[in-house]
Amino acid sequence: AQTVTQSQPEMSVQEAETVTLSCTYDTSESDYYLFWYKQPPSRQMILVIRQEAYKQQNATENRFSVNFQKAAKSFSLKISDSQLGDAAMYFCAYVSGAGSYQLTFGKGTKLSVIP
Amino acid sequence: EADIYQTPRYLVIGTGKKITLECSQTMGHDKMYWYQQDPGMELHLIHYSYGVNSTEKGDLSSESTVSRIRTEHFPLTLESARPSHTSQYLCASSVTGGVNEKLFFGSGTQLSVL
């Protein structure tokens, strides 16, 4: 079974600075997808960024980028120029490419942004 | 933002009561999901549906049941609530067609059973 591990329960960053959230996963599959989801205090989950395992290029979405190390099974999220609105729980998630649509989530990292 | 709605937002109820958590989406998505989330913990899939009249149990065993009579509606029912059912319940939907499709989540229902 696949597992997703987020080893940082809480992180904090100064406004305008850069922070990196860690995520590692365990799988025996070669075809899969990885996601970072944001859950702000309002509780509605929002997709931040998505990475296809077959792509070597790291995904980027504005201030959000990932460092995808397939051999190391590592998928970290970098947030640049942090803003107060970035404060939230961040969940790393995995889904198999073998026809399953069920996501496996990590436990989450609570990010605080200090003004 | 996503057009997926959950009601009620908060629910406090006594042991033994029957409850139904509502989830509706207006995007025409075929796939819908129910996740359970305890504070500080990961989300666990408890039910999912690939379309009308299709329901399956997820990874986490749950005493709840679901139904999918209409595409837009995916209610979750607990016949007899117990304190162990206290949790956050998140509904989600996605478009048919690919494993990398985006999941849209509702705002969640925080259930407390006394």
Coordinates of C-alpha atoms in Angstrom, one line a residue:
Chain A
A1 CA 0.0 0.0 0.0
Q2 CA 1.1 3.5 -0.7
T3 CA 2.0 5.9 2.2
V4 CA 2.5 9.6 2.3
T5 CA 4.6 11.1 5.1
Q6 CA 4.8 14.8 6.0
S7 CA 7.4 15.0 8.8
Q8 CA 6.8 18.7 9.7
P9 CA 3.6 19.0 11.8
E10 CA 4.1 22.8 11.9
M11 CA 6.1 25.4 10.1
S12 CA 6.3 29.2 10.2
V13 CA 7.7 31.7 7.8
Q14 CA 8.1 35.5 7.8
E15 CA 6.0 37.4 5.3
A16 CA 7.8 37.8 2.0
E17 CA 10.2 35.0 2.8
T18 CA 10.5 31.5 1.3
V19 CA 9.5 28.3 3.0
T20 CA 9.7 24.6 1.9
L21 CA 7.3 21.9 3.1
S22 CA 8.5 18.3 2.9
C23 CA 6.7 15.3 1.7
T24 CA 8.0 11.7 1.1
Y25 CA 6.0 8.8 -0.2
D26 CA 6.4 5.1 -0.6
T27 CA 5.2 3.2 -3.7
S28 CA 6.2 0.4 -5.9
E29 CA 4.5 1.9 -8.9
S30 CA 6.1 3.9 -11.6
D31 CA 3.0 5.7 -12.9
Y32 CA 1.4 8.0 -10.4
Y33 CA 0.5 11.6 -9.6
L34 CA 1.3 13.9 -6.7
F35 CA -0.5 16.9 -5.3
W36 CA -0.3 19.6 -2.7
Y37 CA -3.6 20.7 -1.3
K38 CA -4.2 23.7 0.9
Q39 CA -6.8 23.8 3.6
P40 CA -7.2 27.3 5.0
P41 CA -9.1 28.0 8.3
S42 CA -12.4 28.1 6.3
R43 CA -11.8 24.4 5.8
Q44 CA -12.4 24.2 2.0
M45 CA -9.6 22.2 0.4
I46 CA -7.9 23.8 -2.6
L47 CA -5.5 22.3 -5.1
V48 CA -2.2 24.1 -5.0
I49 CA -0.1 22.2 -7.5
R50 CA 0.1 18.9 -9.3
Q51 CA 3.0 16.7 -10.6
E52 CA 2.9 13.8 -13.0
A53 CA 5.5 11.2 -12.1
Y54 CA 6.5 10.7 -15.7
K55 CA 7.5 14.4 -16.1
Q56 CA 11.0 15.3 -15.0
Q57 CA 10.3 19.0 -15.0
N58 CA 9.2 20.3 -11.7
A59 CA 5.7 21.8 -11.7
T60 CA 5.3 25.5 -10.9
E61 CA 2.2 27.7 -10.2
N62 CA 3.1 31.3 -9.7
R63 CA 4.7 31.5 -6.2
F64 CA 4.4 27.8 -5.7
S65 CA 6.9 25.2 -7.0
V66 CA 7.8 21.7 -6.2
N67 CA 11.1 19.8 -6.0
F68 CA 10.2 16.3 -7.3
Q69 CA 12.9 13.7 -6.7
K70 CA 11.5 10.5 -8.1
A71 CA 14.4 8.3 -7.0
A72 CA 14.3 9.6 -3.5
K73 CA 10.4 9.6 -3.5
S74 CA 10.4 13.1 -2.3
F75 CA 8.0 15.9 -3.3
S76 CA 8.6 19.1 -1.4
L77 CA 6.6 22.3 -1.9
K78 CA 8.3 25.7 -2.0
I79 CA 6.4 28.9 -1.4
S80 CA 8.1 32.0 -2.4
D81 CA 7.3 35.6 -1.3
S82 CA 5.0 34.2 1.4
Q83 CA 1.8 36.0 2.0
L84 CA -0.6 36.1 5.0
G85 CA -3.2 34.3 2.9
D86 CA -0.8 31.4 2.6
A87 CA -1.4 30.4 6.2
A88 CA -3.2 27.1 6.2
M89 CA -2.8 23.3 6.5
Y90 CA -1.0 21.9 3.6
F91 CA -1.6 18.3 2.6
C92 CA 0.6 16.2 0.3
A93 CA -1.3 13.6 -1.7
Y94 CA -0.7 10.6 -4.0
V95 CA -2.8 8.8 -6.5
S96 CA -1.9 5.8 -8.5
G97 CA -1.9 6.0 -12.3
A98 CA -3.2 2.5 -12.6
G99 CA -6.8 3.4 -12.8
S100 CA -7.5 4.2 -9.1
Y101 CA -8.9 7.6 -8.3
Q102 CA -8.5 7.4 -4.6
L103 CA -6.0 9.8 -3.1
T104 CA -3.7 8.9 -0.2
F105 CA -3.1 12.0 2.0
G106 CA -0.3 12.8 4.4
K107 CA -1.1 14.1 7.9
G108 CA -0.6 17.7 6.9
T109 CA 1.7 20.6 7.8
K110 CA 0.3 23.7 9.5
L111 CA 1.9 26.8 8.0
S112 CA 1.9 30.0 9.9
V113 CA 2.9 33.3 8.2
I114 CA 4.3 36.0 10.5
P115 CA 3.7 39.6 9.5
Chain B
E1 CA -14.1 28.6 -6.6
A2 CA -15.7 25.2 -6.4
D3 CA -19.4 24.8 -6.6
I4 CA -19.8 22.1 -4.0
Y5 CA -21.8 22.6 -0.9
Q6 CA -22.1 20.8 2.4
T7 CA -24.7 21.2 5.0
P8 CA -24.8 21.6 7.9
R9 CA -21.5 23.3 8.6
Y10 CA -21.6 22.3 12.3
L11 CA -23.8 19.7 13.9
V12 CA -24.0 18.7 17.6
I13 CA -26.2 15.8 18.3
G14 CA -27.0 13.2 21.0
T15 CA -26.0 9.6 20.9
G16 CA -28.4 7.3 19.0
K17 CA -29.8 9.9 16.7
K18 CA -30.0 9.4 13.0
I19 CA -28.3 12.1 10.9
T20 CA -27.8 12.9 7.3
L21 CA -24.9 15.0 6.0
E22 CA -25.7 16.7 2.8
C23 CA -23.4 17.2 -0.2
S24 CA -24.4 18.8 -3.5
Q25 CA -22.4 19.9 -6.5
T26 CA -23.5 21.9 -9.5
M27 CA -20.6 21.1 -11.8
G28 CA -22.1 17.9 -13.3
H29 CA -19.2 15.8 -11.9
D30 CA -19.6 12.0 -12.1
K31 CA -17.2 11.2 -9.2
M32 CA -17.9 12.1 -5.7
Y33 CA -16.2 11.3 -2.4
W34 CA -16.6 11.4 1.3
Y35 CA -13.5 11.9 3.5
Q36 CA -13.2 11.8 7.3
Q37 CA -10.7 14.0 9.0
D38 CA -9.7 14.1 12.7
P39 CA -7.8 17.2 14.0
G40 CA -4.2 17.1 12.9
M41 CA -4.7 13.9 11.0
E42 CA -4.8 12.9 7.4
L43 CA -7.9 12.6 5.4
H44 CA -9.3 9.1 5.1
L45 CA -11.6 8.0 2.2
I46 CA -14.8 6.4 3.6
H47 CA -17.1 6.4 0.5
Y48 CA -17.0 7.1 -3.1
S49 CA -19.2 7.1 -6.2
Y50 CA -18.4 7.0 -9.8
G51 CA -21.9 7.9 -10.9
V52 CA -25.7 7.5 -10.3
N53 CA -26.5 4.2 -8.4
S54 CA -22.8 3.6 -7.9
T55 CA -21.3 3.6 -4.4
E56 CA -18.3 1.9 -2.9
K57 CA -16.6 1.8 0.5
G58 CA -13.3 3.6 0.9
D59 CA -10.1 2.7 2.7
L60 CA -11.4 3.5 6.2
S61 CA -14.2 1.4 7.5
S62 CA -17.2 3.5 8.4
E63 CA -20.6 2.7 9.9
S64 CA -22.1 5.4 7.7
T65 CA -23.9 4.8 4.4
V66 CA -24.3 6.8 1.3
S67 CA -26.6 7.0 -1.7
R68 CA -26.3 8.4 -5.2
I69 CA -29.7 8.8 -6.7
R70 CA -28.9 12.0 -8.6
T71 CA -25.6 13.1 -10.1
E72 CA -25.5 16.3 -8.0
H73 CA -26.4 14.8 -4.7
F74 CA -24.3 12.5 -2.4
P75 CA -25.7 12.4 1.1
L76 CA -24.0 10.5 4.0
T77 CA -26.2 8.9 6.7
L78 CA -25.5 7.6 10.2
E79 CA -28.4 5.5 11.4
S80 CA -27.3 5.8 15.1
A81 CA -24.7 8.4 15.9
R82 CA -22.1 7.6 18.6
P83 CA -19.3 9.7 20.2
S84 CA -16.8 7.8 18.1
H85 CA -18.3 9.4 15.0
T86 CA -17.2 12.8 16.1
S87 CA -15.1 14.1 13.3
Q88 CA -14.8 16.4 10.3
Y89 CA -16.5 15.1 7.2
L90 CA -15.4 16.5 3.8
C91 CA -17.2 15.9 0.5
A92 CA -15.4 16.2 -2.8
S93 CA -16.1 15.7 -6.5
S94 CA -14.1 15.4 -9.7
V95 CA -14.6 15.1 -13.4
T96 CA -14.6 11.7 -15.1
G97 CA -11.8 11.1 -17.4
G98 CA -8.4 10.9 -15.7
V99 CA -6.6 10.2 -12.5
N100 CA -5.0 13.6 -12.5
E101 CA -8.3 15.4 -12.5
K102 CA -8.7 18.1 -9.9
L103 CA -10.7 17.3 -6.8
F104 CA -13.1 20.0 -5.6
F105 CA -13.8 20.0 -1.9
G106 CA -16.7 21.3 0.1
S107 CA -16.3 23.3 3.3
G108 CA -16.9 20.3 5.5
T109 CA -19.3 19.3 8.3
Q110 CA -17.9 19.3 11.8
L111 CA -19.9 16.6 13.6
S112 CA -19.9 16.3 17.4
V113 CA -21.8 13.5 19.0
L114 CA -22.4 13.8 22.7

